């Protein structure tokens, strides 16, 4: 089965849409392997990649803009099915000899299309039916290229979908990849399975098999070091490597003094104990906290933490013996970020916690998860038998609680935040929200406010509560946590965390705010 894993794959050419990653996620969800590449990928490279189908993503440009991203005409002569989505459809039209024009009636948001043709693309949707779809375009198709037929219309788009059934080229003016197009996934699956003939062979168990084998070959008889944080990415990376090379893997957990309550102990117990991984705890709290003394600037905090981490890690790794490789839990979104030509993917903050390490230590990088999305990593974790608590763990920033303490980081303030944060996690878990939201945590603010406790006036600290919903951390919305849950969190924090007399809820979305406060 494993040989099939990458055989039935799709290529997504990125024209800079905010939804490009979403297309890839949908394709993977259907168990078909796919990769995102820039729109101008060379023809020979496309042939080498040998996809069963090509998807042209949407994008912010207009085909008539100066410097608009276009496509090599040869892509349409490869005898590979092509699906153009929104801007992708306009590019297809423009290149194949049709006409695109700027419309007065832009369509944004929900629209209704009526299906006009029994195309394979709409198989199972019913002809002559009206369907709700998500539109977001300013241009429209005025004249289709030769050989194309109208597959669907909407009020403002005479060509809401089109297709050339002989050449298997299709275009959609709407976005099938978003949840607001209820039948979108069906349409994508029709493209993948019926039109391209893909088989759903991308499964996480075959990924584990293949990866463990490949890691064994890649590492040979060398040694690998890996930084553990207790997060799902580094845990899965370490367990995969441990399966492949056993005790030639050494892991290092740096306690920077900025971890959450009980975190270091939990990681040591699970991986050092139960999994029998060669895991070394370096307690460097004093060193980190001394360096952070009096530092209030967020960027400076991050720089100091990054620098100290590299030094501590390097010293420990040397002490453990010569390693040739460094394993990192880099995920596919980080990889896309570095290949995408422009667009929103380029604007995400990159958070490489161990940035600089490989160069400093002259190590080769091993990144077994670089093809995976977060939800796939979680599936791999489950496949490897990791506890659900860990597999479903929310993301936690490398610089730890330092970026959740606004102002100077002191032991006293860390302790206050740790206690408040533990209460937040406990209550969010009890309300069955922990796995539903993207992140939920406490922040300690650098202000004090007046309160009253018993007969006494207090003048104490403020905790902010941040709970957000998100798919990938690129955008996020504040969660509509039930008032009762907010109330319990606030009560418990104010009653049990000494030094805090006020809790506030952060109701900002990203953008324009970020998820973390620093
Ligand atoms: P922001 O605050 O930029 O965060 O909206 C987006 C996501 O990234 C996490 N984050 C980090 N992760 N090292 C990390 O590993 C970091 O320095 C870092 N800063 C932010 C954040 O928790 C959120 O999930």
Coordinates of C-alpha atoms and ligand atoms in Angstrom, one line a residue:
X1 CA 0.0 0.0 0.0
X2 CA 2.8 2.4 0.9
X3 CA 4.0 2.6 -2.7
X4 CA 0.7 4.2 -3.6
X5 CA 1.0 6.9 -1.0
X6 CA 2.4 9.5 -3.2
X7 CA 1.4 8.2 -6.6
X8 CA -2.1 9.6 -6.6
X9 CA -1.3 13.1 -5.9
X10 CA -2.6 16.6 -6.8
X11 CA -0.7 19.7 -7.5
X12 CA -2.1 23.1 -6.3
X13 CA -0.6 26.1 -8.0
X14 CA -0.8 29.1 -5.7
X15 CA -1.9 32.5 -7.0
X16 CA -1.9 34.0 -3.5
X17 CA -5.4 33.3 -2.2
X18 CA -6.0 33.3 1.5
X19 CA -7.8 29.9 0.9
X20 CA -4.9 28.1 -0.8
X21 CA -4.0 26.1 2.3
X22 CA -7.6 25.3 2.8
X23 CA -7.8 23.6 -0.7
X24 CA -4.8 21.5 0.3
X25 CA -6.4 20.6 3.6
X26 CA -9.6 19.5 1.9
X27 CA -7.7 17.4 -0.6
X28 CA -5.8 15.7 2.2
X29 CA -9.0 15.2 4.2
X30 CA -10.1 13.1 1.2
X31 CA -6.9 11.1 1.7
X32 CA -5.2 12.3 -1.5
X33 CA -1.7 13.6 -1.1
X34 CA -1.1 17.2 -2.5
X35 CA 1.4 19.9 -2.5
X36 CA 1.2 23.7 -3.0
X37 CA 3.7 25.3 -5.3
X38 CA 4.0 28.8 -6.7
X39 CA 1.9 29.5 -9.8
X40 CA 5.1 29.8 -11.9
X41 CA 6.4 26.3 -11.2
X42 CA 8.4 25.2 -14.3
X43 CA 6.7 22.9 -16.7
X44 CA 9.4 20.3 -16.4
X45 CA 9.0 20.4 -12.7
X46 CA 5.3 19.8 -13.0
X47 CA 6.0 16.9 -15.2
X48 CA 8.5 15.5 -12.7
X49 CA 6.0 15.9 -9.9
X50 CA 3.5 14.0 -12.1
X51 CA 0.2 14.9 -10.5
X52 CA -3.1 13.2 -11.3
X53 CA -4.7 16.7 -11.4
X54 CA -3.9 20.3 -11.0
X55 CA -5.8 22.9 -9.1
X56 CA -5.3 26.6 -9.8
X57 CA -6.0 28.6 -6.6
X58 CA -7.8 31.9 -6.3
X59 CA -5.8 35.1 -5.9
X60 CA -6.2 38.8 -5.2
X61 CA -5.1 40.0 -8.7
X62 CA -7.0 40.7 -11.9
X63 CA -5.7 39.0 -15.1
X64 CA -5.3 42.4 -16.7
X65 CA -3.3 43.9 -13.9
X66 CA 0.3 44.8 -14.7
X67 CA 2.5 41.9 -13.5
X68 CA -0.6 39.7 -12.8
X69 CA 0.5 36.1 -12.0
X70 CA -0.2 34.1 -15.1
X71 CA 0.4 30.5 -16.1
X72 CA 2.4 28.7 -18.7
X73 CA 0.1 27.7 -21.5
X74 CA 1.8 24.3 -21.7
X75 CA 0.1 23.4 -18.4
X76 CA -3.1 22.8 -20.4
X77 CA -1.3 20.5 -22.9
X78 CA -0.1 18.0 -20.3
X79 CA -3.3 15.9 -20.6
X80 CA -3.7 16.4 -16.9
X81 CA -7.2 17.5 -15.6
X82 CA -7.1 21.2 -14.3
X83 CA -9.6 22.8 -12.0
X84 CA -9.4 26.6 -11.8
X85 CA -10.9 28.3 -8.8
X86 CA -12.0 31.9 -8.9
X87 CA -8.8 33.8 -10.1
X88 CA -7.6 30.4 -11.3
X89 CA -10.6 30.1 -13.5
X90 CA -10.0 33.6 -14.9
X91 CA -6.4 32.8 -15.7
X92 CA -7.6 29.6 -17.4
X93 CA -10.0 31.7 -19.5
X94 CA -7.5 34.3 -20.3
X95 CA -4.8 31.9 -21.4
X96 CA -7.1 29.6 -23.4
X97 CA -8.6 32.4 -25.4
X98 CA -11.7 33.5 -23.6
X99 CA -12.5 36.9 -22.2
X100 CA -12.6 38.2 -18.6
X101 CA -14.0 41.5 -17.6
X102 CA -14.3 43.7 -14.6
X103 CA -17.9 43.6 -13.3
X104 CA -19.9 46.4 -11.7
X105 CA -21.7 43.8 -9.6
X106 CA -19.0 42.3 -7.5
X107 CA -20.0 39.2 -5.6
X108 CA -18.8 38.7 -2.1
X109 CA -20.3 36.2 0.3
X110 CA -23.2 33.8 -0.2
X111 CA -24.6 33.5 -3.7
X112 CA -27.0 31.1 -5.3
X113 CA -26.0 29.2 -8.4
X114 CA -28.2 27.1 -10.6
X115 CA -26.6 24.0 -12.1
X116 CA -27.1 23.8 -15.9
X117 CA -25.3 20.7 -16.9
X118 CA -24.9 17.1 -15.8
X119 CA -21.2 17.4 -15.5
X120 CA -19.1 14.9 -13.7
X121 CA -18.0 17.8 -11.5
X122 CA -21.4 18.2 -10.1
X123 CA -22.2 14.5 -9.8
X124 CA -24.6 13.8 -7.0
X125 CA -25.7 17.4 -6.7
X126 CA -28.7 17.2 -8.9
X127 CA -29.1 19.1 -12.2
X128 CA -31.3 22.2 -12.4
X129 CA -30.9 22.6 -8.7
X130 CA -30.1 25.8 -6.8
X131 CA -27.0 25.6 -4.6
X132 CA -25.5 28.0 -2.1
X133 CA -21.9 28.9 -2.7
X134 CA -19.3 31.3 -1.5
X135 CA -18.2 34.0 -4.0
X136 CA -15.5 36.5 -3.7
X137 CA -14.6 38.1 -7.0
X138 CA -14.6 41.4 -8.9
X139 CA -14.0 39.9 -12.3
X140 CA -16.1 37.6 -14.3
X141 CA -16.0 35.5 -17.4
X142 CA -17.6 37.2 -20.4
X143 CA -16.7 34.7 -23.1
X144 CA -15.5 31.1 -22.4
X145 CA -12.6 29.7 -24.2
X146 CA -13.4 27.4 -27.2
X147 CA -14.5 23.9 -26.1
X148 CA -16.0 25.0 -22.8
X149 CA -19.7 24.7 -21.7
X150 CA -21.5 26.6 -19.0
X151 CA -22.0 24.3 -16.0
X152 CA -23.7 26.7 -13.7
X153 CA -24.9 30.3 -13.5
X154 CA -25.6 32.8 -10.8
X155 CA -27.3 36.2 -10.7
X156 CA -24.1 38.1 -11.4
X157 CA -22.1 35.5 -13.1
X158 CA -23.4 34.1 -16.4
X159 CA -20.6 31.6 -16.0
X160 CA -20.4 30.5 -12.4
X161 CA -18.9 27.2 -13.5
X162 CA -17.6 26.0 -16.8
X163 CA -15.9 22.9 -18.2
X164 CA -14.3 21.4 -21.2
X165 CA -15.2 17.7 -20.7
X166 CA -13.0 16.4 -23.5
X167 CA -9.8 18.1 -22.2
X168 CA -11.0 17.8 -18.6
X169 CA -10.5 21.5 -17.8
X170 CA -12.9 23.0 -15.3
X171 CA -13.4 26.4 -13.7
X172 CA -15.4 27.5 -10.7
X173 CA -16.1 31.1 -10.0
X174 CA -16.9 30.3 -6.4
X175 CA -14.8 28.7 -3.6
X176 CA -15.6 25.0 -3.1
X177 CA -12.9 24.7 -0.4
X178 CA -14.7 26.9 2.2
X179 CA -17.3 25.7 4.6
X180 CA -19.7 28.3 3.3
X181 CA -20.1 26.3 0.1
X182 CA -22.0 23.3 1.6
X183 CA -21.5 21.1 -1.4
X184 CA -18.0 22.2 -2.0
X185 CA -16.2 19.2 -0.7
X186 CA -18.4 17.0 -2.9
X187 CA -17.4 19.0 -5.9
X188 CA -13.7 18.7 -5.0
X189 CA -14.0 15.0 -4.4
X190 CA -15.7 14.6 -7.8
X191 CA -12.7 16.4 -9.4
X192 CA -10.2 14.2 -7.5
X193 CA -11.8 10.8 -7.8
X194 CA -14.0 10.8 -10.8
X195 CA -12.2 13.3 -13.1
X196 CA -8.6 12.7 -12.0
X197 CA -9.0 9.1 -11.0
X198 CA -7.1 9.5 -7.7
X199 CA -7.3 6.8 -5.1
X200 CA -7.7 7.8 -1.4
X201 CA -4.3 6.2 -0.4
X202 CA -2.9 9.0 1.8
X203 CA -3.5 7.6 5.3
X204 CA -1.6 8.3 8.4
X205 CA -0.8 4.7 9.2
X206 CA 0.9 4.3 5.8
X207 CA 2.7 7.6 6.5
X208 CA 4.1 6.3 9.8
X209 CA 5.3 3.1 8.1
X210 CA 6.9 4.9 5.3
X211 CA 8.4 7.6 7.4
X212 CA 10.0 5.3 10.0
X213 CA 11.6 3.3 7.1
X214 CA 12.8 6.4 5.4
X215 CA 14.2 7.9 8.6
X216 CA 16.2 4.7 9.3
X217 CA 17.7 4.9 5.8
X218 CA 18.4 8.7 6.1
X219 CA 20.1 8.5 9.4
X220 CA 22.1 5.3 8.8
X221 CA 24.3 4.7 11.8
X222 CA 24.4 8.4 12.8
X223 CA 23.1 10.1 15.9
X224 CA 20.2 12.6 16.2
X225 CA 19.4 15.2 18.8
X226 CA 15.9 16.6 19.2
X227 CA 14.5 19.4 21.3
X228 CA 11.4 18.4 23.2
X229 CA 8.9 20.9 24.3
X230 CA 5.9 18.8 25.3
X231 CA 4.0 20.0 22.3
X232 CA 2.5 17.7 19.8
X233 CA 4.9 18.4 17.0
X234 CA 8.1 17.7 18.8
X235 CA 6.6 14.7 20.6
X236 CA 5.5 13.1 17.3
X237 CA 8.9 13.9 15.8
X238 CA 10.7 12.2 18.7
X239 CA 8.5 9.1 18.8
X240 CA 8.8 8.6 15.0
X241 CA 12.6 8.8 15.3
X242 CA 12.7 6.6 18.3
X243 CA 10.9 3.9 16.4
X244 CA 13.3 4.3 13.5
X245 CA 16.7 4.5 15.3
X246 CA 16.0 3.7 19.0
X247 CA 18.7 4.9 21.4
X248 CA 20.7 6.7 18.7
X249 CA 18.2 9.5 19.3
X250 CA 18.8 11.8 22.3
X251 CA 16.2 14.4 23.3
X252 CA 16.7 17.5 25.3
X253 CA 14.1 19.3 27.3
X254 CA 15.2 22.8 28.3
X255 CA 13.3 24.0 31.3
X256 CA 13.6 27.8 30.7
X257 CA 11.6 28.6 33.8
X258 CA 8.8 29.8 31.5
X259 CA 6.8 26.6 31.2
X260 CA 3.4 26.0 32.6
X261 CA 2.6 24.2 35.9
X262 CA 3.9 20.7 36.0
X263 CA 4.9 20.7 32.3
X264 CA 8.5 19.5 32.5
X265 CA 7.6 16.7 34.9
X266 CA 4.8 15.5 32.7
X267 CA 7.1 15.3 29.6
X268 CA 9.9 13.5 31.6
X269 CA 7.4 11.0 32.9
X270 CA 5.8 10.2 29.6
X271 CA 8.7 10.1 27.2
X272 CA 11.6 9.3 29.5
X273 CA 9.5 6.9 31.5
X274 CA 6.8 5.2 29.5
X275 CA 8.4 5.5 26.0
X276 CA 11.9 4.9 27.2
X277 CA 13.3 7.7 25.1
X278 CA 16.7 9.0 26.0
X279 CA 15.5 12.3 27.3
X280 CA 17.6 14.8 29.2
X281 CA 16.1 17.6 31.3
X282 CA 18.3 20.7 31.6
X283 CA 17.0 23.0 34.3
X284 CA 18.1 26.4 33.0
X285 CA 15.4 28.5 34.8
X286 CA 17.9 30.6 36.7
X287 CA 19.9 31.4 33.7
X288 CA 16.9 32.4 31.6
X289 CA 15.3 34.4 34.4
X290 CA 18.5 36.3 35.2
X291 CA 18.9 37.3 31.5
X292 CA 15.3 38.4 31.4
X293 CA 15.5 40.6 34.5
X294 CA 14.1 44.0 33.9
X295 CA 13.4 43.3 30.2
X296 CA 10.0 44.6 29.1
X297 CA 10.3 44.8 25.3
X298 CA 8.6 41.8 23.7
X299 CA 11.1 41.5 20.8
X300 CA 14.0 41.7 23.2
X301 CA 12.4 39.0 25.4
X302 CA 12.1 36.7 22.4
X303 CA 15.7 37.4 21.3
X304 CA 17.1 36.7 24.7
X305 CA 15.1 33.5 25.0
X306 CA 16.2 32.3 21.5
X307 CA 19.8 33.0 22.2
X308 CA 19.9 31.4 25.6
X309 CA 18.1 28.3 24.2
X310 CA 20.7 27.8 21.5
X311 CA 23.5 28.0 24.0
X312 CA 22.0 25.7 26.5
X313 CA 20.9 23.2 23.9
X314 CA 24.3 23.2 22.2
X315 CA 26.2 22.7 25.4
X316 CA 24.0 19.7 26.4
X317 CA 24.1 18.2 22.9
X318 CA 27.9 18.3 22.9
X319 CA 28.0 16.7 26.3
X320 CA 25.8 13.8 25.0
X321 CA 28.3 13.1 22.2
X322 CA 28.7 13.8 18.5
X323 CA 25.4 14.0 16.6
X324 CA 25.1 14.5 12.9
X325 CA 21.5 15.5 12.8
X326 CA 19.0 17.8 14.5
X327 CA 15.4 16.8 14.3
X328 CA 12.7 19.5 14.2
X329 CA 8.9 19.4 14.1
X330 CA 8.6 21.7 11.1
X331 CA 5.1 21.5 9.7
X332 CA 3.8 22.0 6.1
X333 CA 2.5 25.5 6.7
X334 CA 6.0 26.7 7.5
X335 CA 7.3 25.1 4.4
X336 CA 4.6 26.7 2.2
X337 CA 5.4 30.0 3.8
X338 CA 8.9 29.8 2.4
X339 CA 7.9 28.7 -1.1
X340 CA 4.8 30.8 -1.7
X341 CA 5.3 33.7 -4.1
X342 CA 3.4 36.3 -2.1
X343 CA 0.0 36.6 -0.6
X344 CA -1.2 36.0 2.9
X345 CA 1.1 33.1 3.5
X346 CA 4.0 35.4 3.4
X347 CA 2.6 37.7 6.1
X348 CA 2.3 35.0 8.9
X349 CA 4.8 35.5 11.6
X350 CA 7.3 32.7 11.6
X351 CA 8.0 31.2 14.9
X352 CA 11.0 29.0 14.6
X353 CA 11.9 28.4 18.1
X354 CA 15.3 26.9 17.4
X355 CA 16.2 29.1 14.6
X356 CA 19.9 29.3 14.1
X357 CA 20.7 26.0 15.9
X358 CA 21.6 23.9 12.8
X359 CA 24.1 26.5 11.5
X360 CA 25.6 27.1 14.9
X361 CA 26.1 23.4 15.5
X362 CA 26.8 22.4 12.0
X363 CA 24.0 19.8 12.0
X364 CA 21.9 18.5 9.2
X365 CA 18.2 19.0 9.6
X366 CA 15.7 16.2 9.8
X367 CA 12.0 17.3 9.5
X368 CA 9.8 14.2 9.3
X369 CA 6.6 16.3 9.6
X370 CA 7.3 18.8 6.9
X371 CA 4.6 17.4 4.6
X372 CA 1.9 17.5 7.3
X373 CA -0.8 19.8 8.5
X374 CA -1.4 20.1 12.2
X375 CA -4.5 17.9 12.1
X376 CA -2.5 15.2 10.3
X377 CA 0.2 15.4 12.9
X378 CA -2.4 14.8 15.5
X379 CA -3.6 11.8 13.6
X380 CA -0.1 10.5 13.4
X381 CA 0.3 11.0 17.2
X382 CA -2.9 9.0 17.7
X383 CA -1.6 6.3 15.4
X384 CA 1.6 6.1 17.5
X385 CA -0.4 5.6 20.6
X386 CA 0.3 9.0 22.2
X387 CA -2.2 9.9 24.9
X388 CA -5.2 12.0 23.7
X389 CA -4.3 14.8 26.2
X390 CA -1.0 15.3 24.4
X391 CA -2.3 14.8 20.9
X392 CA -5.0 17.4 21.3
X393 CA -2.8 19.8 23.2
X394 CA -3.2 23.4 22.2
X395 CA -0.3 25.3 20.7
X396 CA 2.1 27.0 23.2
X397 CA 4.6 29.6 22.1
X398 CA 8.3 28.7 22.3
X399 CA 9.1 31.8 24.5
X400 CA 6.5 30.4 26.9
X401 CA 4.9 32.5 29.6
X402 CA 7.4 35.3 29.0
X403 CA 5.2 36.6 26.2
X404 CA 2.1 36.3 28.4
X405 CA 3.5 38.4 31.2
X406 CA 3.4 42.0 29.9
X407 CA 6.2 43.9 31.4
X408 CA 9.1 42.4 33.4
X409 CA 9.2 38.7 34.0
X410 CA 9.8 37.8 37.7
X411 CA 9.4 34.6 39.6
X412 CA 6.5 36.0 41.6
X413 CA 4.6 37.1 38.5
X414 CA 5.3 33.8 36.8
X415 CA 3.8 32.0 39.8
X416 CA 0.7 34.2 39.7
X417 CA 0.2 33.5 36.0
X418 CA 0.9 29.8 36.3
X419 CA -1.9 29.5 38.9
X420 CA -4.3 31.5 36.9
X421 CA -3.5 29.6 33.7
X422 CA -4.0 26.3 35.4
X423 CA -7.5 27.4 36.5
X424 CA -8.3 28.5 32.9
X425 CA -7.3 25.2 31.5
X426 CA -9.2 23.2 34.1
X427 CA -12.4 25.1 33.6
X428 CA -12.2 25.1 29.8
X429 CA -11.6 21.4 29.9
X430 CA -14.5 20.8 32.3
X431 CA -16.8 22.8 30.0
X432 CA -15.7 20.5 27.1
X433 CA -14.2 23.4 25.3
X434 CA -10.5 22.5 25.4
X435 CA -10.5 20.7 22.1
X436 CA -13.1 22.9 20.4
X437 CA -11.2 26.2 20.7
X438 CA -7.8 26.9 19.2
X439 CA -6.2 28.2 22.3
X440 CA -7.3 29.3 25.8
X441 CA -5.0 30.9 28.3
X442 CA -4.3 33.7 30.8
X443 CA -2.2 36.8 30.4
X444 CA -0.8 38.9 33.3
X445 CA -1.2 42.6 32.6
X446 CA 1.3 45.2 33.8
X447 CA -1.4 47.3 35.6
X448 CA -3.1 47.2 38.9
X449 CA -6.6 48.2 39.7
X450 CA -8.6 49.0 42.8
X451 CA -10.9 46.4 44.3
X452 CA -12.6 45.6 47.5
X453 CA -12.3 42.3 49.5
X454 CA -14.2 42.0 52.7
X455 CA -14.0 45.5 54.2
X456 CA -10.7 46.3 52.7
X457 CA -9.7 48.2 49.6
X458 CA -7.3 46.2 47.4
X459 CA -4.9 47.4 44.7
X460 CA -3.9 44.4 42.7
X461 CA -3.1 42.8 39.4
X462 CA -5.3 42.1 36.4
X463 CA -5.5 38.8 34.5
X464 CA -6.8 38.9 30.9
X465 CA -8.4 35.8 29.5
X466 CA -7.8 34.9 25.9
X467 CA -9.9 32.2 24.2
X468 CA -9.9 32.0 20.4
X469 CA -11.3 29.9 17.6
X470 CA -9.1 29.4 14.6
X471 CA -8.2 26.9 11.9
X472 CA -4.5 27.7 11.5
X473 CA -3.6 30.7 13.7
X474 CA -3.4 32.9 10.6
X475 CA -6.8 34.4 11.4
X476 CA -8.7 33.9 14.7
X477 CA -11.9 35.0 16.3
X478 CA -12.5 35.4 20.0
X479 CA -14.6 32.5 21.3
X480 CA -18.1 33.0 22.5
X481 CA -17.5 31.2 25.7
X482 CA -20.7 30.8 27.8
X483 CA -21.0 33.5 30.5
X484 CA -21.3 30.8 33.2
X485 CA -17.9 29.4 32.2
X486 CA -16.3 32.9 32.2
X487 CA -17.9 33.6 35.5
X488 CA -16.5 30.4 37.1
X489 CA -13.0 31.2 35.7
X490 CA -13.1 34.7 37.0
X491 CA -14.4 33.7 40.5
X492 CA -11.8 31.0 40.9
X493 CA -8.9 33.2 39.8
X494 CA -9.9 36.1 42.0
X495 CA -10.5 33.9 45.0
X496 CA -7.5 31.6 44.7
X497 CA -4.7 33.5 43.0
X498 CA -3.2 35.8 45.5
X499 CA -2.4 39.2 44.1
X500 CA -5.2 39.2 41.5
X501 CA -8.4 41.2 42.0
X502 CA -9.8 41.5 38.4
X503 CA -10.3 39.3 35.4
X504 CA -11.1 40.7 31.9
X505 CA -12.0 38.9 28.7
X506 CA -10.2 39.7 25.4
X507 CA -12.8 40.2 22.6
X508 CA -10.4 41.1 19.8
X509 CA -10.0 39.0 16.6
X510 CA -6.9 38.4 14.5
X511 CA -6.4 40.5 12.5
X512 CA -6.0 43.2 13.7
X513 CA -4.9 41.8 17.0
X514 CA -2.7 38.8 17.4
X515 CA -3.5 35.7 19.4
X516 CA -0.6 36.2 21.9
X517 CA -0.3 39.6 23.6
X518 CA 3.4 40.0 22.9
Ligands
LIG1 P1 0.1 35.2 17.1 O1 0.3 35.8 18.4 O2 1.2 35.7 16.1 O3 0.3 33.7 17.2 O4 -1.3 35.5 16.5 C1 0.0 32.7 16.2 C2 0.2 31.4 16.8 O5 1.6 31.2 17.0 C3 1.9 30.9 18.4 N1 3.1 31.7 18.7 C4 4.3 31.1 18.8 N2 4.7 29.8 18.7 N3 6.9 30.4 19.1 C5 6.0 29.5 18.8 O6 6.3 28.3 18.7 C6 6.7 31.7 19.2 O7 7.5 32.5 19.4 C7 5.3 32.1 19.1 N4 4.6 33.2 19.1 C8 3.3 33.0 18.9 C9 0.7 31.4 19.1 O8 0.5 30.8 20.4 C10 -0.4 31.2 18.2 O9 -0.8 29.8 18.2

